[in-house]
mmCIF file of C-alpha atoms in Angstrom:
data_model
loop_
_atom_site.group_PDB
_atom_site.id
_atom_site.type_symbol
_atom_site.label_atom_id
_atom_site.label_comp_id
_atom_site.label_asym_id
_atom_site.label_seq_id
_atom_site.Cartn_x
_atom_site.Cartn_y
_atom_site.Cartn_z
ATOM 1 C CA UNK A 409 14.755 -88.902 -9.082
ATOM 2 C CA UNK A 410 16.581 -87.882 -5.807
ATOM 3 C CA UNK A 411 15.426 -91.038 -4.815
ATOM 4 C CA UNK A 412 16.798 -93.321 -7.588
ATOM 5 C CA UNK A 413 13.218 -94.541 -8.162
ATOM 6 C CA UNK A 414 13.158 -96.281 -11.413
ATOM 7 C CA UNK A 415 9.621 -96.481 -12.332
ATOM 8 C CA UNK A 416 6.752 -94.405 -11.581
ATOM 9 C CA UNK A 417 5.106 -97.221 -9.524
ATOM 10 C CA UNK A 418 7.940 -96.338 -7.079
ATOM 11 C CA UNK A 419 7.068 -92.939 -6.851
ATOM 12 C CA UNK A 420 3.875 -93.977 -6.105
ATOM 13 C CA UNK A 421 5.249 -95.920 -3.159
ATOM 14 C CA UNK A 422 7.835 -93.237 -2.269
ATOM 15 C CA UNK A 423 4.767 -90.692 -2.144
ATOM 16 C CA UNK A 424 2.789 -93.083 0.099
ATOM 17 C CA UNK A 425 5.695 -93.395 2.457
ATOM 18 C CA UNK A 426 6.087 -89.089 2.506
ATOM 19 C CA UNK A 427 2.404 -88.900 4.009
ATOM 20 C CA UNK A 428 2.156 -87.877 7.121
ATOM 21 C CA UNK A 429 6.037 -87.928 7.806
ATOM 22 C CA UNK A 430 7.894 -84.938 9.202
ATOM 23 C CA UNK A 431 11.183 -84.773 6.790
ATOM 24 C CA UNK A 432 11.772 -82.468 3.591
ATOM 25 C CA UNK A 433 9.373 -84.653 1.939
ATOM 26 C CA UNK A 434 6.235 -83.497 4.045
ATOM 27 C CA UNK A 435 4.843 -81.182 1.730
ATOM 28 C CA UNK A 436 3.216 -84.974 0.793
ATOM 29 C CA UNK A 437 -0.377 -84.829 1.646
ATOM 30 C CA UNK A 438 -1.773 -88.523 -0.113
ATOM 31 C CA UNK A 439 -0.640 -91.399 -2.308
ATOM 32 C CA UNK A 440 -0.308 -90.210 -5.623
ATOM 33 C CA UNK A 441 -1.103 -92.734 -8.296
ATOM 34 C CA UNK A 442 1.439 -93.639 -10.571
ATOM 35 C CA UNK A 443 -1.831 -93.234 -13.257
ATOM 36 C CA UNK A 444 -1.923 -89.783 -12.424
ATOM 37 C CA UNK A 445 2.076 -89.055 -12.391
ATOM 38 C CA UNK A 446 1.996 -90.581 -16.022
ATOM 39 C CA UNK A 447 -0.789 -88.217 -17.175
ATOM 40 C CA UNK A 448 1.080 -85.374 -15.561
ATOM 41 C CA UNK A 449 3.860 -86.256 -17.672
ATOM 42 C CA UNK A 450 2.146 -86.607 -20.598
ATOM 43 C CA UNK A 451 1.662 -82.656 -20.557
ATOM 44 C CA UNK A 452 4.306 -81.376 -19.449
ATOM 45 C CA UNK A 453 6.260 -79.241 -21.913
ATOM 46 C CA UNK A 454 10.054 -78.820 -21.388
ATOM 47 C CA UNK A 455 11.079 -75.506 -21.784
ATOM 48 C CA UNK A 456 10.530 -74.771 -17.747
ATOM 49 C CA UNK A 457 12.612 -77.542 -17.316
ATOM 50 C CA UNK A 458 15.403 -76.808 -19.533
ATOM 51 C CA UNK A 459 15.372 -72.945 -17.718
ATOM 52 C CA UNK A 460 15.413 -74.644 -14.340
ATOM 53 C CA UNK A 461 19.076 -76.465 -15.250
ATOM 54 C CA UNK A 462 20.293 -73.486 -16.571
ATOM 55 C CA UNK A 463 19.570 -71.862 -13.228
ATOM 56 C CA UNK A 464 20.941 -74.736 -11.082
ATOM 57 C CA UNK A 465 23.963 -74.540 -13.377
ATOM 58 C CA UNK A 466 24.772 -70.853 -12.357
ATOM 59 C CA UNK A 467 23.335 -71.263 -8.583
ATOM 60 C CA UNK A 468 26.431 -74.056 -8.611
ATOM 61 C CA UNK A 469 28.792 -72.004 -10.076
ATOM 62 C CA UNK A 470 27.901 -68.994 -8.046
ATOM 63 C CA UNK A 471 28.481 -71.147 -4.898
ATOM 64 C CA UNK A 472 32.023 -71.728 -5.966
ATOM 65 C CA UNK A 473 31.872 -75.509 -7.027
ATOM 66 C CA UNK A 474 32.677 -75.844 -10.936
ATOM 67 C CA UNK A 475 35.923 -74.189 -10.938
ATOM 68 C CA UNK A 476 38.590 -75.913 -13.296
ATOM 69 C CA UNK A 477 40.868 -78.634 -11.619
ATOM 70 C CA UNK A 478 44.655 -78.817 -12.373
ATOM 71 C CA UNK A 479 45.518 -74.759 -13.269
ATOM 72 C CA UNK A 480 42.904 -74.959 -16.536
ATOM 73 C CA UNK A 481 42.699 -71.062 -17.674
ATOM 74 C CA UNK A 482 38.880 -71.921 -18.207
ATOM 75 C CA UNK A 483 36.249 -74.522 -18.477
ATOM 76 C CA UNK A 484 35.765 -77.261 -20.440
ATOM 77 C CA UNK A 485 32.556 -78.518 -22.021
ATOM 78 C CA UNK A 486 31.881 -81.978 -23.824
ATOM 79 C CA UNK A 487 29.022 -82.829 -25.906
ATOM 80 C CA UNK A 488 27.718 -86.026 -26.584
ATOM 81 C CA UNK A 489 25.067 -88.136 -27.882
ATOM 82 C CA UNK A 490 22.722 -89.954 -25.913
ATOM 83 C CA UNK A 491 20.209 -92.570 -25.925
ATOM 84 C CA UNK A 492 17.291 -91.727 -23.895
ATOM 85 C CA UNK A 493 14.829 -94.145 -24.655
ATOM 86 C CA UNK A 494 14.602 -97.902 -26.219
ATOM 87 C CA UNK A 495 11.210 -99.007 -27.505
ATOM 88 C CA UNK A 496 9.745 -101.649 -29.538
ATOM 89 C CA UNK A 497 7.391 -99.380 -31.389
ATOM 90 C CA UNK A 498 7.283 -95.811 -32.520
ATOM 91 C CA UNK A 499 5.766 -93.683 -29.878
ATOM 92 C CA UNK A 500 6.033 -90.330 -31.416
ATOM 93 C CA UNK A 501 7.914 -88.301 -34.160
ATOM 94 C CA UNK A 502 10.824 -87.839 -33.047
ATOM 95 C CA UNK A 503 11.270 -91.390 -32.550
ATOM 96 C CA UNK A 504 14.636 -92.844 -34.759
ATOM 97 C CA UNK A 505 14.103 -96.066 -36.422
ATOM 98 C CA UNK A 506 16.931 -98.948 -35.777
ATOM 99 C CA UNK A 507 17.207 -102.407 -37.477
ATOM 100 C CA UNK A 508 19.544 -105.077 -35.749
ATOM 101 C CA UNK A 509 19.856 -108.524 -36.530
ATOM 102 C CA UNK A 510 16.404 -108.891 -38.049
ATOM 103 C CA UNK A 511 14.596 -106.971 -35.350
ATOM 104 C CA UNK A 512 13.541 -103.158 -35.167
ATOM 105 C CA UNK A 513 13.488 -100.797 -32.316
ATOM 106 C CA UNK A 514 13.351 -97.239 -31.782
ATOM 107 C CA UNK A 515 15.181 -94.572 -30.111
ATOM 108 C CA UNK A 516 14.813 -91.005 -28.648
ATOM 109 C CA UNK A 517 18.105 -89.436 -28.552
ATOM 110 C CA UNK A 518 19.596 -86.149 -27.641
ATOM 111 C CA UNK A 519 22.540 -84.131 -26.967
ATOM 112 C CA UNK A 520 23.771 -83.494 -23.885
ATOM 113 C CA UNK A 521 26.948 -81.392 -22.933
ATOM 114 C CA UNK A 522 28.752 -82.076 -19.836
ATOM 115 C CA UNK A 523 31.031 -79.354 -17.748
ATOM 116 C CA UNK A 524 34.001 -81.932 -17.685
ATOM 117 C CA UNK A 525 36.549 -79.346 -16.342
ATOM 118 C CA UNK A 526 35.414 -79.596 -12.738
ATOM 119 C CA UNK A 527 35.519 -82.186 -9.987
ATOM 120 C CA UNK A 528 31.811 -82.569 -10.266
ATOM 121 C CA UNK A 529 30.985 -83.269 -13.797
ATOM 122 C CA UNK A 530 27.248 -81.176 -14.214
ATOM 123 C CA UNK A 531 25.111 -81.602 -16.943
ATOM 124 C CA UNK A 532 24.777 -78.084 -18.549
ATOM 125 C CA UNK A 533 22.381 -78.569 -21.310
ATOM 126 C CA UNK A 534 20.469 -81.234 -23.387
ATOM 127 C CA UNK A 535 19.378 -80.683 -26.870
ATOM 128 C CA UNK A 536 16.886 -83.744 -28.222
ATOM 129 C CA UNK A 537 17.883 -85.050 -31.781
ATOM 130 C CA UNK A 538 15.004 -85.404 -34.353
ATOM 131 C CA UNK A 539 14.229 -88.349 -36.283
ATOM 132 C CA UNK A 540 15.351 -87.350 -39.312
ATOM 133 C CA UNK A 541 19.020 -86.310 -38.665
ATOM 134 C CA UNK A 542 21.907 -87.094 -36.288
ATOM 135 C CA UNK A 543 24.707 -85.932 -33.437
ATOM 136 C CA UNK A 544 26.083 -83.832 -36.219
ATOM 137 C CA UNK A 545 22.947 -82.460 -37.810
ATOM 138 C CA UNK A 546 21.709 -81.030 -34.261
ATOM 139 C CA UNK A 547 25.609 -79.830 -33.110
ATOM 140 C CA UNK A 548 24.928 -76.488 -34.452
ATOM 141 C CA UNK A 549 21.177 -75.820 -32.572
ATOM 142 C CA UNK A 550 22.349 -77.416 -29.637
ATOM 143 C CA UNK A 551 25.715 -75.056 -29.566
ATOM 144 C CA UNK A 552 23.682 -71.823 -30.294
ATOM 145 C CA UNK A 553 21.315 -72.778 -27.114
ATOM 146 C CA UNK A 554 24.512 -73.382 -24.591
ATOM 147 C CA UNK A 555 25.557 -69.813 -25.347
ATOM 148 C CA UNK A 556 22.386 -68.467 -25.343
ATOM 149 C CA UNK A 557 22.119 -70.181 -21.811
ATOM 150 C CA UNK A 558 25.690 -69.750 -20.935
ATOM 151 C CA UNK A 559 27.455 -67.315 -23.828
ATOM 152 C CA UNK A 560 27.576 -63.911 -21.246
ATOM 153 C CA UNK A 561 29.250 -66.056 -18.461
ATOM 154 C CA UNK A 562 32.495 -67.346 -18.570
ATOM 155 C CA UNK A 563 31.731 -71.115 -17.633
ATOM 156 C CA UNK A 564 33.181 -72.259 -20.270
ATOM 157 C CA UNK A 565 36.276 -71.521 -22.734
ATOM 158 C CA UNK A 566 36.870 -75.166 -24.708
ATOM 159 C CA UNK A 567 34.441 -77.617 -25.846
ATOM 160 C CA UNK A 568 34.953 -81.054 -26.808
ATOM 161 C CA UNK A 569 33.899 -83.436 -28.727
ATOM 162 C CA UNK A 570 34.495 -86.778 -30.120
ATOM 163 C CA UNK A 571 35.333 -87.120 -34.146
ATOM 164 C CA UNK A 572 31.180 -88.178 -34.654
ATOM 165 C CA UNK A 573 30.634 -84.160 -34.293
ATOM 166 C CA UNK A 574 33.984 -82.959 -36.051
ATOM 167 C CA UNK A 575 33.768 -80.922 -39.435
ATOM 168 C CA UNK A 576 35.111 -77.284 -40.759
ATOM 169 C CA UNK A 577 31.616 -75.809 -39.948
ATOM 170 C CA UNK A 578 31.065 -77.117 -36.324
ATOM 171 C CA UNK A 579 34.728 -75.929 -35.686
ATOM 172 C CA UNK A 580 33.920 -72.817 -37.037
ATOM 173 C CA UNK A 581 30.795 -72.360 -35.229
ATOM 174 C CA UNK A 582 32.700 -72.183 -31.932
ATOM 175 C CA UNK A 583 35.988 -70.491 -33.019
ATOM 176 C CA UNK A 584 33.430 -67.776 -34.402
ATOM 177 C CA UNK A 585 32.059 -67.479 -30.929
ATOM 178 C CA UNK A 586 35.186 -67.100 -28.901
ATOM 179 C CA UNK A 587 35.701 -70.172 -27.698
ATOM 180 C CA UNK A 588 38.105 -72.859 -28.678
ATOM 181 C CA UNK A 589 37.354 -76.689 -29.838
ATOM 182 C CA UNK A 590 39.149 -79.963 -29.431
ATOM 183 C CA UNK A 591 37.736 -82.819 -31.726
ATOM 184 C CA UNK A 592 38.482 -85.947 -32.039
ATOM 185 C CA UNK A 593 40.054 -86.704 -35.621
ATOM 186 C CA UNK A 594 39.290 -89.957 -37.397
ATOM 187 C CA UNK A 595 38.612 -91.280 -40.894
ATOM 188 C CA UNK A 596 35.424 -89.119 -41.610
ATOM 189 C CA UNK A 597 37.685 -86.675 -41.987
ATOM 190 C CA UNK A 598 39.765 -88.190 -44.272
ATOM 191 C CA UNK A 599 42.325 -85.720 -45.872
ATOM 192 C CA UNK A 600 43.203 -84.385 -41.421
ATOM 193 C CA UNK A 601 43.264 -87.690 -40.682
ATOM 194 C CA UNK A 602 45.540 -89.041 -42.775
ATOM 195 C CA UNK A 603 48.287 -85.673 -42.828
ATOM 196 C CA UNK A 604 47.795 -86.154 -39.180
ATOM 197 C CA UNK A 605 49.296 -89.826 -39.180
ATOM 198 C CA UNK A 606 51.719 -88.895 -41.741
ATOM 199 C CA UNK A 607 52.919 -86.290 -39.209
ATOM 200 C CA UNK A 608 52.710 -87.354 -35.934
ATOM 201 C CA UNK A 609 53.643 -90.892 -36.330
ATOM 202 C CA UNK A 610 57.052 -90.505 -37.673
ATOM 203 C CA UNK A 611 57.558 -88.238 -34.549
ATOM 204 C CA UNK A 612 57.508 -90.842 -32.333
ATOM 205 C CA UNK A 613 60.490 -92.756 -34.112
ATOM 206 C CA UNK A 614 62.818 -89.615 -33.759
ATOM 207 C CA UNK A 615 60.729 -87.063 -30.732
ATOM 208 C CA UNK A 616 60.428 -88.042 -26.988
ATOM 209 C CA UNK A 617 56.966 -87.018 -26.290
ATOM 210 C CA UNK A 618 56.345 -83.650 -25.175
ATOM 211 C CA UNK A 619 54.666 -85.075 -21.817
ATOM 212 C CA UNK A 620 53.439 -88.111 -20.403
ATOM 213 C CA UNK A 621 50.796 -88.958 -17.258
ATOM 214 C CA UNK A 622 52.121 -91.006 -14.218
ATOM 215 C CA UNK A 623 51.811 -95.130 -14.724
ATOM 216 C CA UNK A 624 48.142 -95.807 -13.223
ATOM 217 C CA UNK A 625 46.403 -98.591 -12.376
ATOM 218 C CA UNK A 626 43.712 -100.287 -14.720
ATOM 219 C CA UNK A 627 42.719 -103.229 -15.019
ATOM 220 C CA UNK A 628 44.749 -105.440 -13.160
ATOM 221 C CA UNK A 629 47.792 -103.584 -15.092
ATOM 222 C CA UNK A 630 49.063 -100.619 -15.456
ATOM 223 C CA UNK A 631 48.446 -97.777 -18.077
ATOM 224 C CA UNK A 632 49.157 -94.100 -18.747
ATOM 225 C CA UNK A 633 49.020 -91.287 -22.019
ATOM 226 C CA UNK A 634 51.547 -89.559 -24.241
ATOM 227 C CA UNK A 635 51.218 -86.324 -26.210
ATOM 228 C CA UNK A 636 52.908 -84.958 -29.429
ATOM 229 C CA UNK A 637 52.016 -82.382 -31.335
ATOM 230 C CA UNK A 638 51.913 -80.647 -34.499
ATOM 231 C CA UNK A 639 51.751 -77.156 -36.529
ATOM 232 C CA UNK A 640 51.649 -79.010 -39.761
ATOM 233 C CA UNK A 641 47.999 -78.721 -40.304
ATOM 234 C CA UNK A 642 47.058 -75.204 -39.816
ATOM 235 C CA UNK A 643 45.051 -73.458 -42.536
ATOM 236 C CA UNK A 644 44.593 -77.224 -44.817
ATOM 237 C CA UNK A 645 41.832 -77.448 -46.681
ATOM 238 C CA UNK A 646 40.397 -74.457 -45.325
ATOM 239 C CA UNK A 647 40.669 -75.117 -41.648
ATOM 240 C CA UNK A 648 41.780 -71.302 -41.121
ATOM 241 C CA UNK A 649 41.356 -71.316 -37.338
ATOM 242 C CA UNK A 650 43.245 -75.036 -36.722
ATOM 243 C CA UNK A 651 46.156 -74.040 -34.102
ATOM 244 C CA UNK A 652 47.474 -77.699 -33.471
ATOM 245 C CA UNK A 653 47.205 -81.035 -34.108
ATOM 246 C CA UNK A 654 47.453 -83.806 -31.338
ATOM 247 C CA UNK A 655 48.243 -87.053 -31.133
ATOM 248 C CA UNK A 656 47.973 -89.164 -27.748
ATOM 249 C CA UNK A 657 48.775 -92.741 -26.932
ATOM 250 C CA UNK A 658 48.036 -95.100 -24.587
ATOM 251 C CA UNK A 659 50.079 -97.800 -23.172
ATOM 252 C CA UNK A 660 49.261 -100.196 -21.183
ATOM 253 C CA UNK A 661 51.856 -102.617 -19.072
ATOM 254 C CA UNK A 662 50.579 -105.804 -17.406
ATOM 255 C CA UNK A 663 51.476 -107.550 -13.911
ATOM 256 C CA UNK A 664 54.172 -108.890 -15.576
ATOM 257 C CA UNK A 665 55.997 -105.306 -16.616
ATOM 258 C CA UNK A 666 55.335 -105.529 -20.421
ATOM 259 C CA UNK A 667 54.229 -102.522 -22.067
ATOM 260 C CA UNK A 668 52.168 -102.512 -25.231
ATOM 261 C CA UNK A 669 50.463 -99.468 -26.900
ATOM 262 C CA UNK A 670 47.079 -100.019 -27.043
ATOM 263 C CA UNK A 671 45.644 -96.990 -28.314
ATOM 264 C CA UNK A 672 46.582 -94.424 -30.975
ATOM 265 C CA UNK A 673 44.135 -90.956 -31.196
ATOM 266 C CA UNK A 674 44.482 -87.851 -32.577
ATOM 267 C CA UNK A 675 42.939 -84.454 -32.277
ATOM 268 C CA UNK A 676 42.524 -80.973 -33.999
ATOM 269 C CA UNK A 677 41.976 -78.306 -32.152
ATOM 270 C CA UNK A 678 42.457 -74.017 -31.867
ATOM 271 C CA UNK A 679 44.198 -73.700 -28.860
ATOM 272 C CA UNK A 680 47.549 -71.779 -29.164
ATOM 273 C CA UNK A 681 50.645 -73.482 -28.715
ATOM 274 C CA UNK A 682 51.277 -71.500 -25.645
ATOM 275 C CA UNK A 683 47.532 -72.354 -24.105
ATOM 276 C CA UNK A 684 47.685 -75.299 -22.790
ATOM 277 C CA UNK A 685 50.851 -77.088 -20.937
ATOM 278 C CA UNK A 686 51.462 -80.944 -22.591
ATOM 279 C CA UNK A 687 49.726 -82.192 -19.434
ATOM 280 C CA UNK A 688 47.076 -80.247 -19.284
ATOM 281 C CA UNK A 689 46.399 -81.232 -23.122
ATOM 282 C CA UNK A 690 46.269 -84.518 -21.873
ATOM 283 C CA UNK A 691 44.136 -83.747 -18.840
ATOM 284 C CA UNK A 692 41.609 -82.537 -21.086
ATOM 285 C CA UNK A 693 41.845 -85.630 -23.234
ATOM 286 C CA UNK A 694 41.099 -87.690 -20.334
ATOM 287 C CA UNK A 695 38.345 -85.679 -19.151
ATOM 288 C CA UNK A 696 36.060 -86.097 -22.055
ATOM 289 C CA UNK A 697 35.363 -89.210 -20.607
ATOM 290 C CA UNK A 698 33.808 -87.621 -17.488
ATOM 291 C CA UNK A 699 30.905 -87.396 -19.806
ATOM 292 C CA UNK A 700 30.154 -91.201 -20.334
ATOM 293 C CA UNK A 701 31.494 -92.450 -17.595
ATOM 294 C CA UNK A 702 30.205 -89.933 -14.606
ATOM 295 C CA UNK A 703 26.760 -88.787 -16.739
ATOM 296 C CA UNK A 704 26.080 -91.077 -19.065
ATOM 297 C CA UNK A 705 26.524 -94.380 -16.964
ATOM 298 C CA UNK A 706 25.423 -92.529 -13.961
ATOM 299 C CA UNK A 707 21.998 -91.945 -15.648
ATOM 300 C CA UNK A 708 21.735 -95.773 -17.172
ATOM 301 C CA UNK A 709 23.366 -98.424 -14.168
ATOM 302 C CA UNK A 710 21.392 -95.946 -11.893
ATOM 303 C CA UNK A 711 17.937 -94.913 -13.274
ATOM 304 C CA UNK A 712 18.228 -97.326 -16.241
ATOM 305 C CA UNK A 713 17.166 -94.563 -18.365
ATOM 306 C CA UNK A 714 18.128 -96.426 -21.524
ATOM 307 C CA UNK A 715 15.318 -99.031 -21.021
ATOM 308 C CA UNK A 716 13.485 -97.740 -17.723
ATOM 309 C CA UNK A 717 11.401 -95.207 -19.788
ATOM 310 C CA UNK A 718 8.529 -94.303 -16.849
ATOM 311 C CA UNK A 719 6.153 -92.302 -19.797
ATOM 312 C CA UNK A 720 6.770 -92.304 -23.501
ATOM 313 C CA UNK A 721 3.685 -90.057 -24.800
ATOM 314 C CA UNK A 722 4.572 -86.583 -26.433
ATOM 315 C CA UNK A 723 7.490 -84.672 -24.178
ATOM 316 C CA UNK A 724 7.732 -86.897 -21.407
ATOM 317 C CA UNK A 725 11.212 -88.782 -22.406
ATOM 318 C CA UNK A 726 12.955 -85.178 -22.570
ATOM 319 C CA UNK A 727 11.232 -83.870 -19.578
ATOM 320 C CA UNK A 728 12.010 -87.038 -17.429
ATOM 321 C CA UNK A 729 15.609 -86.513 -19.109
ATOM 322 C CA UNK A 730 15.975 -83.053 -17.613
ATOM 323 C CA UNK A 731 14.418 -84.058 -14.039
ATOM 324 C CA UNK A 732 17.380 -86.635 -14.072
ATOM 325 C CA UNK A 733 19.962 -84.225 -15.025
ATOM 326 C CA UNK A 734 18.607 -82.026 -12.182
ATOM 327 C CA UNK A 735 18.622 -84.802 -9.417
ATOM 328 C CA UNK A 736 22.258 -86.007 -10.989
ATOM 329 C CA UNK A 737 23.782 -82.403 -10.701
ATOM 330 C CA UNK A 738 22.635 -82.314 -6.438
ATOM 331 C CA UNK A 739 23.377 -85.908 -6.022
ATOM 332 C CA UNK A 740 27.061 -85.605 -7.640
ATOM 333 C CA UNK A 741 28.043 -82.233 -5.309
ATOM 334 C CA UNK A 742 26.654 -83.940 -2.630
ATOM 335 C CA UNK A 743 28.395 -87.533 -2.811
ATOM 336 C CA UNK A 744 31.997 -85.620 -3.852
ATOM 337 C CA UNK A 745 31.660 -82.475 -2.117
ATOM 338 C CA UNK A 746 29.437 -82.193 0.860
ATOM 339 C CA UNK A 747 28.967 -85.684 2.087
ATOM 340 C CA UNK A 748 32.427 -87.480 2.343
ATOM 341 C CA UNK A 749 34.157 -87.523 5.728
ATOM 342 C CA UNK A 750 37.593 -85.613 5.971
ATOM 343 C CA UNK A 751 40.609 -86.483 7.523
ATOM 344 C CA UNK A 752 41.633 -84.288 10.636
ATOM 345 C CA UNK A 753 43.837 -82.448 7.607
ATOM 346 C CA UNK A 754 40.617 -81.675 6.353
ATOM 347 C CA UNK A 755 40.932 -83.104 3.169
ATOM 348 C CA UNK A 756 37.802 -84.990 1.960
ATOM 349 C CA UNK A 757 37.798 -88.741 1.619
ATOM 350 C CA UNK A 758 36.623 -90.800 -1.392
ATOM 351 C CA UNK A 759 33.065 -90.003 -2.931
ATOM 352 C CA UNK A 760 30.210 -91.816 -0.877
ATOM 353 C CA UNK A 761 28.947 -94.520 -2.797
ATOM 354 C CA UNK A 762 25.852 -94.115 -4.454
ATOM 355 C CA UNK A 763 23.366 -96.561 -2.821
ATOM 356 C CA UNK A 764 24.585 -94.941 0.366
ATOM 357 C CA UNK A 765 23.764 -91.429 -1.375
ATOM 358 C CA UNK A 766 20.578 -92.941 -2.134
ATOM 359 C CA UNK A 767 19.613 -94.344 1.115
ATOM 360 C CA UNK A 768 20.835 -90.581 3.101
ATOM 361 C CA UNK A 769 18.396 -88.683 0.516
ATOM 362 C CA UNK A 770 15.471 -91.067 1.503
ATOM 363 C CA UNK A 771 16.136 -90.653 5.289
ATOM 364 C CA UNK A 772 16.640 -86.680 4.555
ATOM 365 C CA UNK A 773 12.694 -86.703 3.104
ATOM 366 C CA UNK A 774 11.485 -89.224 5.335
ATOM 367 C CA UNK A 775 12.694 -87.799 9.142
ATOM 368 C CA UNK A 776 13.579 -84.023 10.629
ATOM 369 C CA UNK A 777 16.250 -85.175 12.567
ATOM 370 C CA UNK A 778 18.618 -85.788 9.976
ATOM 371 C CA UNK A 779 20.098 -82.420 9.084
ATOM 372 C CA UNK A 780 20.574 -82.187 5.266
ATOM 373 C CA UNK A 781 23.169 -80.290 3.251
ATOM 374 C CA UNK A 782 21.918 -77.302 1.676
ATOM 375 C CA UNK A 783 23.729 -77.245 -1.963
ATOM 376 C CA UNK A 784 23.298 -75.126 -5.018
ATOM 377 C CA UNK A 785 20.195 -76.244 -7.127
ATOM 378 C CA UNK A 786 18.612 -78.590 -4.352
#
């Protein structure tokens, strides 16, 4: 995984090429066949793998390298659903049935939450989703096993989500446990959501927003985010612990200088007032993101883990999920941390790109005289 090897035939190379070498891959002593990798796999169980990210999780924060970027008071965490397997057939029972178009397929999906309040966005956890529910139905299991894993540090203080997991019980769940949420608010919540329009949107004909990003670019153009918010929702409909209601838009302005709002979202959340500056609000916004675009897309342009499935039989999809979480966690403090040049300042450069990453790792295993960087969970 370290490796970026997408199949297990390439292990079976990579293994071949370890044998007799003198690197930190020398522990090789034959080929192994890629036959005997997928039995292995077809074994495996995953709870010593899920324990062994929980532990590379604290090793990293021990070492000093999750803290919260721009003044946070506390972490952030975003969960997510994830695809973790496409197949054409139904290879076990946790296997979710799809039609599309005419055609069926099936999927084995989980839940993965991301710490998305650092500069290195780690996977923390990953919960796998059963056939016969969804994102929603598993919030509450996978929530009671990150603070189970995580509840006696303080790693995290806010989790997010997007409005797929948002209802009075989920929120409830993790104002009950100390923490505060921020969920995305949409139509499937249908008496918030529309209060929250009738609010917020008539604040923006008579309000200056109460902050606003820099203009970035994007696209070929230009674009940056807007916050208002709103007391006008606390305690509806039961919502007991809702602090604040947000509403952030995004403009966009093209070469030409024309600005156009292209996007209009709002959130609830239990964060007092007094929490959170406007920009921070909005830095937290933004961050969700870090989960699909530096895990999720990570793990699929990368490994192809969407349709790259090595072994399908039994555990193996969530075990080969968490040894890819593992090898994602090194491989992101290494490319934005440890590996980038810096400037005679001493301020690191850009992240290394990640075929270079790849390429490094491979001449770490491969030869002694390449000195590698010891990090936290490696």
């Amino acid at each position: 995984m370290l490796a970026c090897c997408r199949a297990l035939r390439d292990v079976e190379t990579l293994s071949e090429q370890l044998v007799g070498r003198s690197g930190l891959g020398r522990a090789a002593r034959r080929r192994v066949p890629d036959t005997t990798l997928d039995g292995l796999l077809r074994k495996a169980q995953p709870e010593p793998f899920v324990a062994k990210l929980h532990a590379q999780v604290r090793e990293m924060k021990r070492g000093g390298g999750l803290e919260p970027m721009v003044g946070l008071p506390c972490g952030v965490v975003t969960m997510d659903g994830k695809a973790l397997a496409t197949m054409d057939r139904k290879v076990n029972e946790s296997c979710q049935h799809h039609e599309q178009e005419g055609g069926e397929y099936w999927l084995q999906r989980a839940v993965r939450t991301v710490l998305t309040s650092s500069e290195v966005k780690v996977c923390v956890h990953q919960t796998m989703i059963p056939a016969a529910t969804n994102d929603m139905g598993v919030f509450e299991a996978s929530y009671a096993e990150l603070l189970a894993a995580y509840g006696a540090s303080d790693l995290f203080g806010i989790v997010t989500c997007d409005a797929g997991f948002t209802s009075l019980h989920n929120a409830t769940l993790v104002s009950d446990s100390g923490r505060d949420y921020v969920f995305g608010l949409k139509d499937n919540q249908p008496a918030l959501h529309d209060k929250a329009q009738q609010l917020l949107l008539e604040e923006i004909s008579r309000a200056e927003p109460e902050g606003s990003t820099d203009w970035e670019k994007r696209d070929g153009g230009w674009m940056r985010r807007s916050l208002w918010r709103s007391r006008g929702l606390n305690d509806l409909n039961g919502w007991a612990h809702l602090q604040q209601t947000w509403m952030v838009v995004q403009e966009k302005r093209d070469a030409a200088g024309d600005t156009a709002v292209s996007e209009v979202r709002f959130f609830v959340t239990s964060l007092q007032w007094e929490r959170l500056s406007a920009l921070q609000c909005l830095h937290v916004v933004r961050a969700h993101w870090g989960i699909e675009n530096d895990s999720n897309w990570s793990a699929d342009a990368l490994w192809r883990e969407d349709h790259g499935v090595w072994c399908t039989q039994n555990n193996a999809v969530e075990v080969l999920g968490l040894l890819r979480l593992l090898a994602c966690n090194v491989l992101q403090q290494l490319r934005q941390r440890h590996l980038p040049d810096r400037d005679a300042g001493g301020q690191r450069g850009p992240a290394m790109r990640w075929q270079e990453l790849f390429a490094w790792v491979r001449t770490v295993l491969l030869h002694d005289d390449v000195a590698p960087v010891v990090t936290a969970g490696g």
